[in-house]
Coordinates of C-alpha atoms (C1' of nucleotides) in Angstrom, one line a residue:
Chain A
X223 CA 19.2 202.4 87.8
X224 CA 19.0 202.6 91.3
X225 CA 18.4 198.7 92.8
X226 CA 18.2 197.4 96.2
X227 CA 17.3 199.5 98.9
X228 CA 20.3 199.7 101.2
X229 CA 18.8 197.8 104.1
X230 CA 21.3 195.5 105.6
X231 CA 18.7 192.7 107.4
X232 CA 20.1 189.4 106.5
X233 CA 19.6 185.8 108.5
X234 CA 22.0 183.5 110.1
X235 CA 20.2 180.2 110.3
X236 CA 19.8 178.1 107.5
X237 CA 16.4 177.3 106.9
X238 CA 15.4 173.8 105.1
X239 CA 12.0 174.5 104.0
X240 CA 10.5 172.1 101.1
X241 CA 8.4 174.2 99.0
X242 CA 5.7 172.6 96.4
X243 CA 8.4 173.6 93.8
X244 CA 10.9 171.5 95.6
X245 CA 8.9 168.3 95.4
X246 CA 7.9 168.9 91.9
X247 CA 11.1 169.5 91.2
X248 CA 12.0 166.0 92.5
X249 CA 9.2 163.8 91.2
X250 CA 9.8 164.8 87.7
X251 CA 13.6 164.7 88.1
X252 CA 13.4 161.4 89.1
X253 CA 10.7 160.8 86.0
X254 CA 13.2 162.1 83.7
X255 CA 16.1 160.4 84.8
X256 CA 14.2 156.6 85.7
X257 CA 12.8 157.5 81.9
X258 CA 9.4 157.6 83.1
X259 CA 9.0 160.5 80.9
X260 CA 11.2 159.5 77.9
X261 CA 13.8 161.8 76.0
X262 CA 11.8 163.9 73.7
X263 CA 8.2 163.7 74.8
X264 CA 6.1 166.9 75.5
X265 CA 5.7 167.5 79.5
X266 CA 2.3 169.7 79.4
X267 CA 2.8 171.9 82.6
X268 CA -1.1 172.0 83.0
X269 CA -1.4 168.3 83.1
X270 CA 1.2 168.1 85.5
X271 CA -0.5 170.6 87.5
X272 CA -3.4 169.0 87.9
X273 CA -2.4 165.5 88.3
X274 CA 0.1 166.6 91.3
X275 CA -3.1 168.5 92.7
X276 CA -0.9 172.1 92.6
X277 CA -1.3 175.3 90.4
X278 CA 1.0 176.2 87.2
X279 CA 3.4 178.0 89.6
X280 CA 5.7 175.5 91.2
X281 CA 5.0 173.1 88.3
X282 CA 7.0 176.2 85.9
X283 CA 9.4 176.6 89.0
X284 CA 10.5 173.5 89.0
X285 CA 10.6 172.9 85.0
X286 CA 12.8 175.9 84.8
X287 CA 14.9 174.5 87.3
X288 CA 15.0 171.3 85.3
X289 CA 15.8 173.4 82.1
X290 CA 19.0 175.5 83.4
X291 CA 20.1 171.3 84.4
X292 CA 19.6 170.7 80.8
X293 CA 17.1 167.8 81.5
X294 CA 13.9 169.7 80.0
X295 CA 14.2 172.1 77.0
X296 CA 11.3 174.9 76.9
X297 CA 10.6 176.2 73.5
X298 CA 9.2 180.0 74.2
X299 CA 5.0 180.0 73.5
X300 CA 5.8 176.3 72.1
X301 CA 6.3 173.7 74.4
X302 CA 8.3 171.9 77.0
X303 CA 10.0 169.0 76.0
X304 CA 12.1 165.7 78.4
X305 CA 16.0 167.1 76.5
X306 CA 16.8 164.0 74.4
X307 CA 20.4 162.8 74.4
X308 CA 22.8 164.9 72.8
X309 CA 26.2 162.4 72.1
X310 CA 28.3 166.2 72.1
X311 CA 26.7 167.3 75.5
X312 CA 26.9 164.2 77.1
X313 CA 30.9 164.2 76.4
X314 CA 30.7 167.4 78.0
X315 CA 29.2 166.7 81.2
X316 CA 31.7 163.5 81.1
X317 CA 34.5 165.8 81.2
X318 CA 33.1 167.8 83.9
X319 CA 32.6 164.6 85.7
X320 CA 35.7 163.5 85.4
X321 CA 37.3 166.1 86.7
X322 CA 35.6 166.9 89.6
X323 CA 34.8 163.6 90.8
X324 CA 38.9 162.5 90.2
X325 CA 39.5 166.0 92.1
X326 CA 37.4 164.9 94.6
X327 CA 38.9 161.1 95.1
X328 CA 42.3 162.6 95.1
X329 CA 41.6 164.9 98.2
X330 CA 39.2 162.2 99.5
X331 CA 41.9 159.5 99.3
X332 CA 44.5 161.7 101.3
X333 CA 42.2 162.4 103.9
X334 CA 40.5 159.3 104.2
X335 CA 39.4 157.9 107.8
X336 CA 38.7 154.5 108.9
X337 CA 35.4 155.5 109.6
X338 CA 34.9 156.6 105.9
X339 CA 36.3 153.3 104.9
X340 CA 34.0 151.2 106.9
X341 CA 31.2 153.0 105.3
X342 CA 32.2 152.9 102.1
X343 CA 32.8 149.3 102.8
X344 CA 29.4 149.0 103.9
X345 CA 27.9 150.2 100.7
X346 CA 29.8 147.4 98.9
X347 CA 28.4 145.1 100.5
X348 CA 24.9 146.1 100.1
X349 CA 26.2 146.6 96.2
X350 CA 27.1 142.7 96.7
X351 CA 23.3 141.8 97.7
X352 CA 21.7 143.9 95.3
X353 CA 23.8 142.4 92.3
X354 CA 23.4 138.9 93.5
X355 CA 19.3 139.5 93.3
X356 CA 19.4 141.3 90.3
X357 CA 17.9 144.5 91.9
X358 CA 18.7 146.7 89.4
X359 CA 17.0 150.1 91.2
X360 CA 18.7 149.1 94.2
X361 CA 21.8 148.9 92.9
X362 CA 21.5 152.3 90.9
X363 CA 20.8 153.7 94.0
X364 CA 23.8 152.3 95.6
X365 CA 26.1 153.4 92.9
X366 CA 24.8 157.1 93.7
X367 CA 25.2 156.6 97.5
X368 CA 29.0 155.8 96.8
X369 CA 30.1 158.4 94.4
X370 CA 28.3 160.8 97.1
X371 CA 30.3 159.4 99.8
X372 CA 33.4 159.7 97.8
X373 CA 32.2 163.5 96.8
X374 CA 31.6 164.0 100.9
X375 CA 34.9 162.4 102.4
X376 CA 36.4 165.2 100.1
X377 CA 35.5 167.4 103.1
X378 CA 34.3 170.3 100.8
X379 CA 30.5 172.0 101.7
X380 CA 28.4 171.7 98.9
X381 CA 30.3 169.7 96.4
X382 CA 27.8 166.4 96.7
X383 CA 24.8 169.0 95.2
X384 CA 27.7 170.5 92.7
X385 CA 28.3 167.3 91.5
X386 CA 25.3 165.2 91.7
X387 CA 23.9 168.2 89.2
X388 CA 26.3 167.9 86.2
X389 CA 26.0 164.1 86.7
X390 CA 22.3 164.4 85.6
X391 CA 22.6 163.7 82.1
X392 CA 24.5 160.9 82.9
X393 CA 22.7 159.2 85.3
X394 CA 20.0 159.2 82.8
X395 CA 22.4 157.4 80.5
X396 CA 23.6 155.4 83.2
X397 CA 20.6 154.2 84.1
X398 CA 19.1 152.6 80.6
X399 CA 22.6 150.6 80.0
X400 CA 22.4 149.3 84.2
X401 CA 19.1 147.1 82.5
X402 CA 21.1 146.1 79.6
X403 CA 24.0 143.8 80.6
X404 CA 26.4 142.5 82.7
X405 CA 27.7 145.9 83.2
X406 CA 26.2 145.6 86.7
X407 CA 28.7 143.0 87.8
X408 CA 31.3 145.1 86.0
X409 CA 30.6 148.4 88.0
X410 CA 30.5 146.5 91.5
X411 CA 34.1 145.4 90.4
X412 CA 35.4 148.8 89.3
X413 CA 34.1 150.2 92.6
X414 CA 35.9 147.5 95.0
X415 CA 39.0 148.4 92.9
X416 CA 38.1 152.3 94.0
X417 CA 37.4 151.6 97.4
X418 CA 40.8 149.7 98.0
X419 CA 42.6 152.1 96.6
X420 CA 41.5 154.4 99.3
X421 CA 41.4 152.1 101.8
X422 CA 45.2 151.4 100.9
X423 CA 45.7 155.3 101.0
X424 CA 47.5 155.1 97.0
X425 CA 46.2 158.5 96.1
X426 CA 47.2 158.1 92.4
X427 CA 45.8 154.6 92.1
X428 CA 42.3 156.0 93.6
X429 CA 42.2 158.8 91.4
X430 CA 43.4 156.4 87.9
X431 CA 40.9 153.9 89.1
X432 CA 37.9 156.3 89.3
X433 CA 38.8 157.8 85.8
X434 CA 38.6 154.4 84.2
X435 CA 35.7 153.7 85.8
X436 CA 33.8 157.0 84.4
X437 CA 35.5 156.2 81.0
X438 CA 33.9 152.9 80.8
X439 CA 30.2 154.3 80.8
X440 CA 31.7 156.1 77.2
X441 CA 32.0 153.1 75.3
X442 CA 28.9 151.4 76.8
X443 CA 27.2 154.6 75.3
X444 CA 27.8 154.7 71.5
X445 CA 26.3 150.7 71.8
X446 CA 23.2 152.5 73.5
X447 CA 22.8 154.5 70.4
X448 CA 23.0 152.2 67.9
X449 CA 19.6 150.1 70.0
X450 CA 17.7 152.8 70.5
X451 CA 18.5 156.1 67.9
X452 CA 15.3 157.6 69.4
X453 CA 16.4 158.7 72.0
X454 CA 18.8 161.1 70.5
X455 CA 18.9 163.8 69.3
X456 CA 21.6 165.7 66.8
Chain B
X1425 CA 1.1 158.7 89.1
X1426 CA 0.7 158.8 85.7
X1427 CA 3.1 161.7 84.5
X1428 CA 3.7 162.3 81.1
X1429 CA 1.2 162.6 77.7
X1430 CA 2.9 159.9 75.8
X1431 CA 3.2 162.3 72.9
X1432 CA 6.1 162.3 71.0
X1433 CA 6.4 165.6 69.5
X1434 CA 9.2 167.5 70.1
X1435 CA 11.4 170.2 68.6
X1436 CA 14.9 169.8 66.5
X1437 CA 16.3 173.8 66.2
X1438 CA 17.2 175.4 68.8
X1439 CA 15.4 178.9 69.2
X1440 CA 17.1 181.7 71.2
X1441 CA 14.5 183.6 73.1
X1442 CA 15.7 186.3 75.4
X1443 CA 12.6 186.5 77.8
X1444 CA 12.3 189.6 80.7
X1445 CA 13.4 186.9 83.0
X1446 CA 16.9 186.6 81.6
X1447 CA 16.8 190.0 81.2
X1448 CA 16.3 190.6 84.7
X1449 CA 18.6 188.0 85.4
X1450 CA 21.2 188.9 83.8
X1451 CA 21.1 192.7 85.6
X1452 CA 20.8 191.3 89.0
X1453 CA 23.5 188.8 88.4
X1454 CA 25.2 191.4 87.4
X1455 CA 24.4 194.2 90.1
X1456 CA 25.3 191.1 92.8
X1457 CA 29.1 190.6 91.1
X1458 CA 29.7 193.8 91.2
X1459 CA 28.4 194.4 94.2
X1460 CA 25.7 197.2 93.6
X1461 CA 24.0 195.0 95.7
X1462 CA 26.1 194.4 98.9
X1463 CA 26.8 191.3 99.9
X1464 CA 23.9 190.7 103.2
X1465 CA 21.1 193.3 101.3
X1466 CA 17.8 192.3 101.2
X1467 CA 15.9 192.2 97.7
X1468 CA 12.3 193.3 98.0
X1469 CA 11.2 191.4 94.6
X1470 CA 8.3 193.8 94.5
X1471 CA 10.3 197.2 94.4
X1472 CA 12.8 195.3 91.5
X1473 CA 9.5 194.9 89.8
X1474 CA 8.4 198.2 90.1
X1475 CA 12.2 199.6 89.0
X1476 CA 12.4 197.3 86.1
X1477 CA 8.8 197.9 84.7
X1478 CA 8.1 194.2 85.0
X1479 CA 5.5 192.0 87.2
X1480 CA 6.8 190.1 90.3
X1481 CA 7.3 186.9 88.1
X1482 CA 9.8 187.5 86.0
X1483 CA 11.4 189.1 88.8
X1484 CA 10.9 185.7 90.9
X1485 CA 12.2 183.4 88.2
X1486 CA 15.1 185.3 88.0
X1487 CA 15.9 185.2 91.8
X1488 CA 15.1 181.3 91.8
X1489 CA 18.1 180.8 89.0
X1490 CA 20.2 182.9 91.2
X1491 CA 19.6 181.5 94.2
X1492 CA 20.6 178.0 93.0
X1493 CA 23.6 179.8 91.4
X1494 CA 24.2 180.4 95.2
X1495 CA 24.4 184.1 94.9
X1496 CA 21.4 185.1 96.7
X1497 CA 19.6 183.0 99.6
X1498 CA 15.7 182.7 99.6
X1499 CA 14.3 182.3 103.4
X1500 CA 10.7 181.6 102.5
X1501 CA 7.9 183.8 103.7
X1502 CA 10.8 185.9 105.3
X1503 CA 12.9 187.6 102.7
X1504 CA 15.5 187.6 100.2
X1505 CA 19.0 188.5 100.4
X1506 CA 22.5 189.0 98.9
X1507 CA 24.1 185.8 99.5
X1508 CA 27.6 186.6 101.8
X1509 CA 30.7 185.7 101.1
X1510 CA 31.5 182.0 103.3
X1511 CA 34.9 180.9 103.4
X1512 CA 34.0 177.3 102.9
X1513 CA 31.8 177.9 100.0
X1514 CA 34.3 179.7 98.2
X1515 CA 36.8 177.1 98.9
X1516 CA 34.4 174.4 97.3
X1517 CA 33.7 176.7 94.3
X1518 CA 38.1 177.8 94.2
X1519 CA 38.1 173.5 94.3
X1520 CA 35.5 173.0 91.1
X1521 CA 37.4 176.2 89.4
X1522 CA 40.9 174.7 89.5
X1523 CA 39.3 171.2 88.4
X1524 CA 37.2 172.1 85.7
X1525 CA 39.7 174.5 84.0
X1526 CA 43.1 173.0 84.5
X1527 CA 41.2 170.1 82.7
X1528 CA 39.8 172.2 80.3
X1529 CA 43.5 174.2 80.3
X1530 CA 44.9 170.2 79.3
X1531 CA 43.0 169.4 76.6
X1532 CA 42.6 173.1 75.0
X1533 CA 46.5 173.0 75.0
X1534 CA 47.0 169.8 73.4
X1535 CA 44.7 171.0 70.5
X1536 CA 45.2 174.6 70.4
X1537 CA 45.6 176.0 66.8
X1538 CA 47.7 179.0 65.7
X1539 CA 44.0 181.1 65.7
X1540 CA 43.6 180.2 68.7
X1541 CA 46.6 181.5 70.2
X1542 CA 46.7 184.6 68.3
X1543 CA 43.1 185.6 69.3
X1544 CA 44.2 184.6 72.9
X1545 CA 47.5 186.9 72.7
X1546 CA 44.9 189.6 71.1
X1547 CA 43.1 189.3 74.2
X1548 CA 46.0 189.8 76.6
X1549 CA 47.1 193.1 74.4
X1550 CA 43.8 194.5 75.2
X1551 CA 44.6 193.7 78.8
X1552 CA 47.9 195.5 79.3
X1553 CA 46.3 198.6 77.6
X1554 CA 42.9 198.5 79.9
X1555 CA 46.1 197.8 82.9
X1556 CA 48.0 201.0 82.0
X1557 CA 44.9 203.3 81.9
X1558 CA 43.8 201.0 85.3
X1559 CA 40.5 200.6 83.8
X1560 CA 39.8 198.1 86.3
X1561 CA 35.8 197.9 84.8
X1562 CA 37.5 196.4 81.5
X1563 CA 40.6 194.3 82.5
X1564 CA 38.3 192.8 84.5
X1565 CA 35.8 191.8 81.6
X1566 CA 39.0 191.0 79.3
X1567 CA 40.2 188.7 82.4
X1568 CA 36.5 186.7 82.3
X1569 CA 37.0 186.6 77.9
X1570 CA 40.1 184.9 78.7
X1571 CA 39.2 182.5 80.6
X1572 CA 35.6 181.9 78.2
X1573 CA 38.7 181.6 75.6
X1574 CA 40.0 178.9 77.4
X1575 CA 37.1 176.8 78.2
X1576 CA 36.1 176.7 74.5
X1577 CA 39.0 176.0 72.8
X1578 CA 38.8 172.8 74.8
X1579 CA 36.3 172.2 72.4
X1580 CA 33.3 170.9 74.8
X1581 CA 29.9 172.3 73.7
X1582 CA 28.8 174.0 76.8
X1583 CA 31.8 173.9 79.0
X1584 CA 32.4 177.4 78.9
X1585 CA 28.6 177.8 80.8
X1586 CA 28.7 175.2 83.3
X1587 CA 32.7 176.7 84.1
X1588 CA 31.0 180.1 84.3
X1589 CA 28.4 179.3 86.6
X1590 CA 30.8 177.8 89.1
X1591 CA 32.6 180.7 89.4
X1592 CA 30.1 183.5 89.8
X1593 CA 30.8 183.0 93.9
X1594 CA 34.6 183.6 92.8
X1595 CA 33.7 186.4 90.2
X1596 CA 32.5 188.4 92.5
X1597 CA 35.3 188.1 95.2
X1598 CA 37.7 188.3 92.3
X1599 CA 35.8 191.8 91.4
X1600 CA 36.7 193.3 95.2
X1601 CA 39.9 192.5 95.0
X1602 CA 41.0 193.9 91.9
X1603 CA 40.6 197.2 93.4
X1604 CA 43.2 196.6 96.6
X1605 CA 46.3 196.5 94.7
X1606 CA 48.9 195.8 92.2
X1607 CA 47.1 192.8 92.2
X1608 CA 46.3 193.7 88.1
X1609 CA 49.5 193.9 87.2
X1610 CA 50.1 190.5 89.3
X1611 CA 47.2 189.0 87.2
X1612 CA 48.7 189.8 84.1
X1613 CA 51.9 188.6 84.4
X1614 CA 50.1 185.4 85.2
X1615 CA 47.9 185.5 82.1
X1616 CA 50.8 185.9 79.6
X1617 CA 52.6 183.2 81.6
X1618 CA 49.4 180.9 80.7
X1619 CA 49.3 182.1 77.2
X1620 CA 53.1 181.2 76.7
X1621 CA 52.6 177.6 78.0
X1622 CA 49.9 177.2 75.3
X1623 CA 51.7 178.5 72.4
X1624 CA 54.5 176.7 73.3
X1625 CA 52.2 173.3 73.6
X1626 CA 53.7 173.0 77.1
X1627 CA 50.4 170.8 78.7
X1628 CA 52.1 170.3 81.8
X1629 CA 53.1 174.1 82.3
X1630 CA 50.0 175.0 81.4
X1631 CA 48.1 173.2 83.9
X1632 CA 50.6 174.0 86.1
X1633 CA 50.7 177.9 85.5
X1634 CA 46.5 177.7 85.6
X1635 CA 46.5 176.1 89.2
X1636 CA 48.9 178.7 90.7
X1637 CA 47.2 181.5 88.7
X1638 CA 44.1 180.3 90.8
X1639 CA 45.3 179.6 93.9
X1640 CA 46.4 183.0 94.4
X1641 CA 43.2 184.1 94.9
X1642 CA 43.0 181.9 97.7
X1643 CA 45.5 183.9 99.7
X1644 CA 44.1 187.6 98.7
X1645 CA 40.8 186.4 100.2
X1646 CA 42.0 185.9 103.5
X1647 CA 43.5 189.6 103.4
X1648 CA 39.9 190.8 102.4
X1649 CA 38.0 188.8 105.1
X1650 CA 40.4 191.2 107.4
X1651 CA 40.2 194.5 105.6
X1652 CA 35.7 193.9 105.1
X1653 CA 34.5 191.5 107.9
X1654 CA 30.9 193.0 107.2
X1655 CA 31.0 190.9 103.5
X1656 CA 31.3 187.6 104.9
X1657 CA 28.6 185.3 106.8
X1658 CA 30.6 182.4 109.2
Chain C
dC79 C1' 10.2 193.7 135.5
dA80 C1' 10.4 189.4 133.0
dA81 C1' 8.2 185.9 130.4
dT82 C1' 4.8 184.8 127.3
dA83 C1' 0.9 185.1 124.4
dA84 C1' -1.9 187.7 121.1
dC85 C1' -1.5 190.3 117.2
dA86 C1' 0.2 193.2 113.4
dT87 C1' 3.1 193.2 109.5
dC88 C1' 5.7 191.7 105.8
dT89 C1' 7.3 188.3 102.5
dA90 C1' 7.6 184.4 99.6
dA91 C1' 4.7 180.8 98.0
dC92 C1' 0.9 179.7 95.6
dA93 C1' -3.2 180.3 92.5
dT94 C1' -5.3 182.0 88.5
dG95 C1' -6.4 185.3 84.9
dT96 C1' -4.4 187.5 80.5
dT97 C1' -1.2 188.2 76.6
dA98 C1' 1.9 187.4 73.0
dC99 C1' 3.8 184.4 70.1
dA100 C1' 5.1 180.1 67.5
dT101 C1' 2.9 176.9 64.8
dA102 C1' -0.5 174.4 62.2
dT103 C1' -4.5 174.7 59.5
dT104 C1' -7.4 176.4 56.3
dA105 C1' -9.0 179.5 52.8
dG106 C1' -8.2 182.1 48.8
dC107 C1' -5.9 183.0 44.8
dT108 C1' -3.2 181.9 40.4
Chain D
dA506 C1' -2.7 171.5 42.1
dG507 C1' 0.5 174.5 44.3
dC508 C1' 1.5 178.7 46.7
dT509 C1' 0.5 182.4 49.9
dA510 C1' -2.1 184.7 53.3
dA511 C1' -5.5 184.8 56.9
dT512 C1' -6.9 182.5 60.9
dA513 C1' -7.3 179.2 64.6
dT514 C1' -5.0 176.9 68.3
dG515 C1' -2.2 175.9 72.0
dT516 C1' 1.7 177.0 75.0
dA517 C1' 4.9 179.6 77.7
dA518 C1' 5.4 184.2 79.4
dC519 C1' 3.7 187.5 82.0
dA520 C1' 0.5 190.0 85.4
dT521 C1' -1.9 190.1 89.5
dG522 C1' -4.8 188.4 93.3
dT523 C1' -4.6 185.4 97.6
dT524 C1' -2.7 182.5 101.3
dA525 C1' 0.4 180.8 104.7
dG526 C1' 4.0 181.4 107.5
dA527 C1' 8.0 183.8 109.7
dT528 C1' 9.1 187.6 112.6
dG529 C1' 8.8 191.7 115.4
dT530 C1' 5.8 194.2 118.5
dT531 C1' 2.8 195.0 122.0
dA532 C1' -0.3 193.6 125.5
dT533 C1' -1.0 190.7 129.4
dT534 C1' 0.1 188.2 133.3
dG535 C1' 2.8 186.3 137.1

DNA sequence: CAATAACATCTAACATGTTACATATTAGCT
DNA sequence: AGCTAATATGTAACATGTTAGATGTTATTG
């Protein structure tokens, strides 16, 4: 079969453009993950059409998008359903996240700039004030800010988006145990021990520190199961 | 906003449903890898339509999971195109390769099994026979099994399809250089060196053997950015 | 002739109508 | 009552019509 047509226009520029499907795409992401819409319940594309004030269109865009992320499963002719946690998949996307983002601190620690320390600095800091007032959004958000930082000072073009994407699962996970416990105090401890590592340029105790600190959420999870079953699935 | 239904049904089997959009996915995807479609072409959605026998939208489903995939770029109300080859994105995807599978590598060789290894040294007999006859088509799609083979005997549900995806930018580099050279023969060698480290429950060689039998690529690429300027964007 | 503005053209984005299929419900039968 | 088959229902998948915007071309003006 013969496809394409042998033209050879292309662009340069890189165009930002936010589509409908874009924004979609966002406020049910972050539904999903802030469990707005809770693991397992039905998301009826219609409804969300017409409560966002679009058509079907971008509301299936974005869904699919959401599917091939593995935070939505569509059932063909069925239904679309918020992917409940799966203890096996989860694991998965751990490993992935464990290896890139120990890949990342390795390469991020041997290049690292005074500038990138001051900022990552900064972040602690605001991490400090967000713990002390209990600000538990807040402080999610900082914890993204700082892994994306880390994922940046790596100095590789795109590697934030690749990573931020197979952390979704677990920033949904991470996100229900934040509310739970004094794990908040914990995390701001695990990443000063990251950041000095850097700071002190000790590649190998970055890149250790970082693992344990991804470990940790492991354990925190199997407690998460036992308090709420409902919102897994196998 | 009020997202959501609150219903609680959901769905416990998973259902496999091949839909026209993965069809059509799957032979652009592969059409791009193999580069049918050059590297820079535009892709008139409407004229794919018409070739495949389907409407526009399964057509533009398909082009929005490949355009997050990276290997085609959407400028809106402009056009669609092949996705060129740029140095720094493949050095970001060569980066996530060499993490996720000499992890996966690690923990596949510190559990492999006797079945796996002899389906792996299967594998590589097929690959010397497809070498002799330089069926480059085939030692290719042997070279890809292998890998797949790798990924799952790490024994991660899902690994092998989140490693896959990552390296579609590499596939289809890998694809254009198979052609230049002795580079088969090159890439055997280093497959039955990985396949020895296993059997052998050498973790450390194997991970080492997996990042050099990687990296290599690195240094072909910069031959083929010489020999076909036209295939690259920066 | 150069710069610019009006306009034509083409495409993806978006909207909406239709179809096929999975599932639940009900009716009919033993 | 219990089982099976016909049927109703609801959803994603698919088809197609419409809109908005990016770009290239041509006309207009200095």
């Amino acid at each position: 079969m013969q496809l394409g047509t042998g033209g050879k226009s292309y662009r340069e520029q890189k165009v930002v453009a936010v589509t409908r499907k874009d924004q979609v795409y966002s406020i049910l992401r972050q539904a999903i993950i802030s469990s707005q819409l809770a693991p397992g319940e039905a998301i009826r594309k219609e409804l969300v059409a017409l409560q966002l004030g679009v058509s079907r269109t971008p509301v299936s865009d974005a869904i699919n998008r959401l599917a091939d992320e593995g935070l939505v499963e569509i059932y063909p002719q069925t239904g679309t359903f918020v992917a409940r946690l799966r203890l096996d998949k989860i694991e998965t996307a751990q490993f992935v996240r464990i290896a890139l983002e120990t890949a990342a601190i390795r390469r991020a620690a041997e290049r690292s700039s005074a500038d990138t320390v001051h900022s990552l600095r900064n972040n602690l800091d605001r991490q400090r004030k967000a713990a002390e007032i209990r600000d538990f959004e807040g402080f999610y958000a900082l914890d993204e800010e700082l892994h994306d930082m880390i994922c940046d000072a790596a100095g590789l073009v795109g590697l934030r988006e690749i990573a931020s994407k197979e952390r979704s699962q677990i920033d949904r996970v991470r996100r229900l145990l934040l509310h739970y416990e004094t794990r908040m105090v914990e995390t701001l401890k695990e990443h000063e021990a990251i950041v000095a590592a850097i700071a002190d340029n000790s590649v190998e105790r970055a890149v250790a520190t970082m693992e344990d600190h991804i470990s940790k959420m492991g354990k925190m999870l199997l407690q998460l199961q036992t308090k709420r079953p409902e919102l897994f699935a196998s």
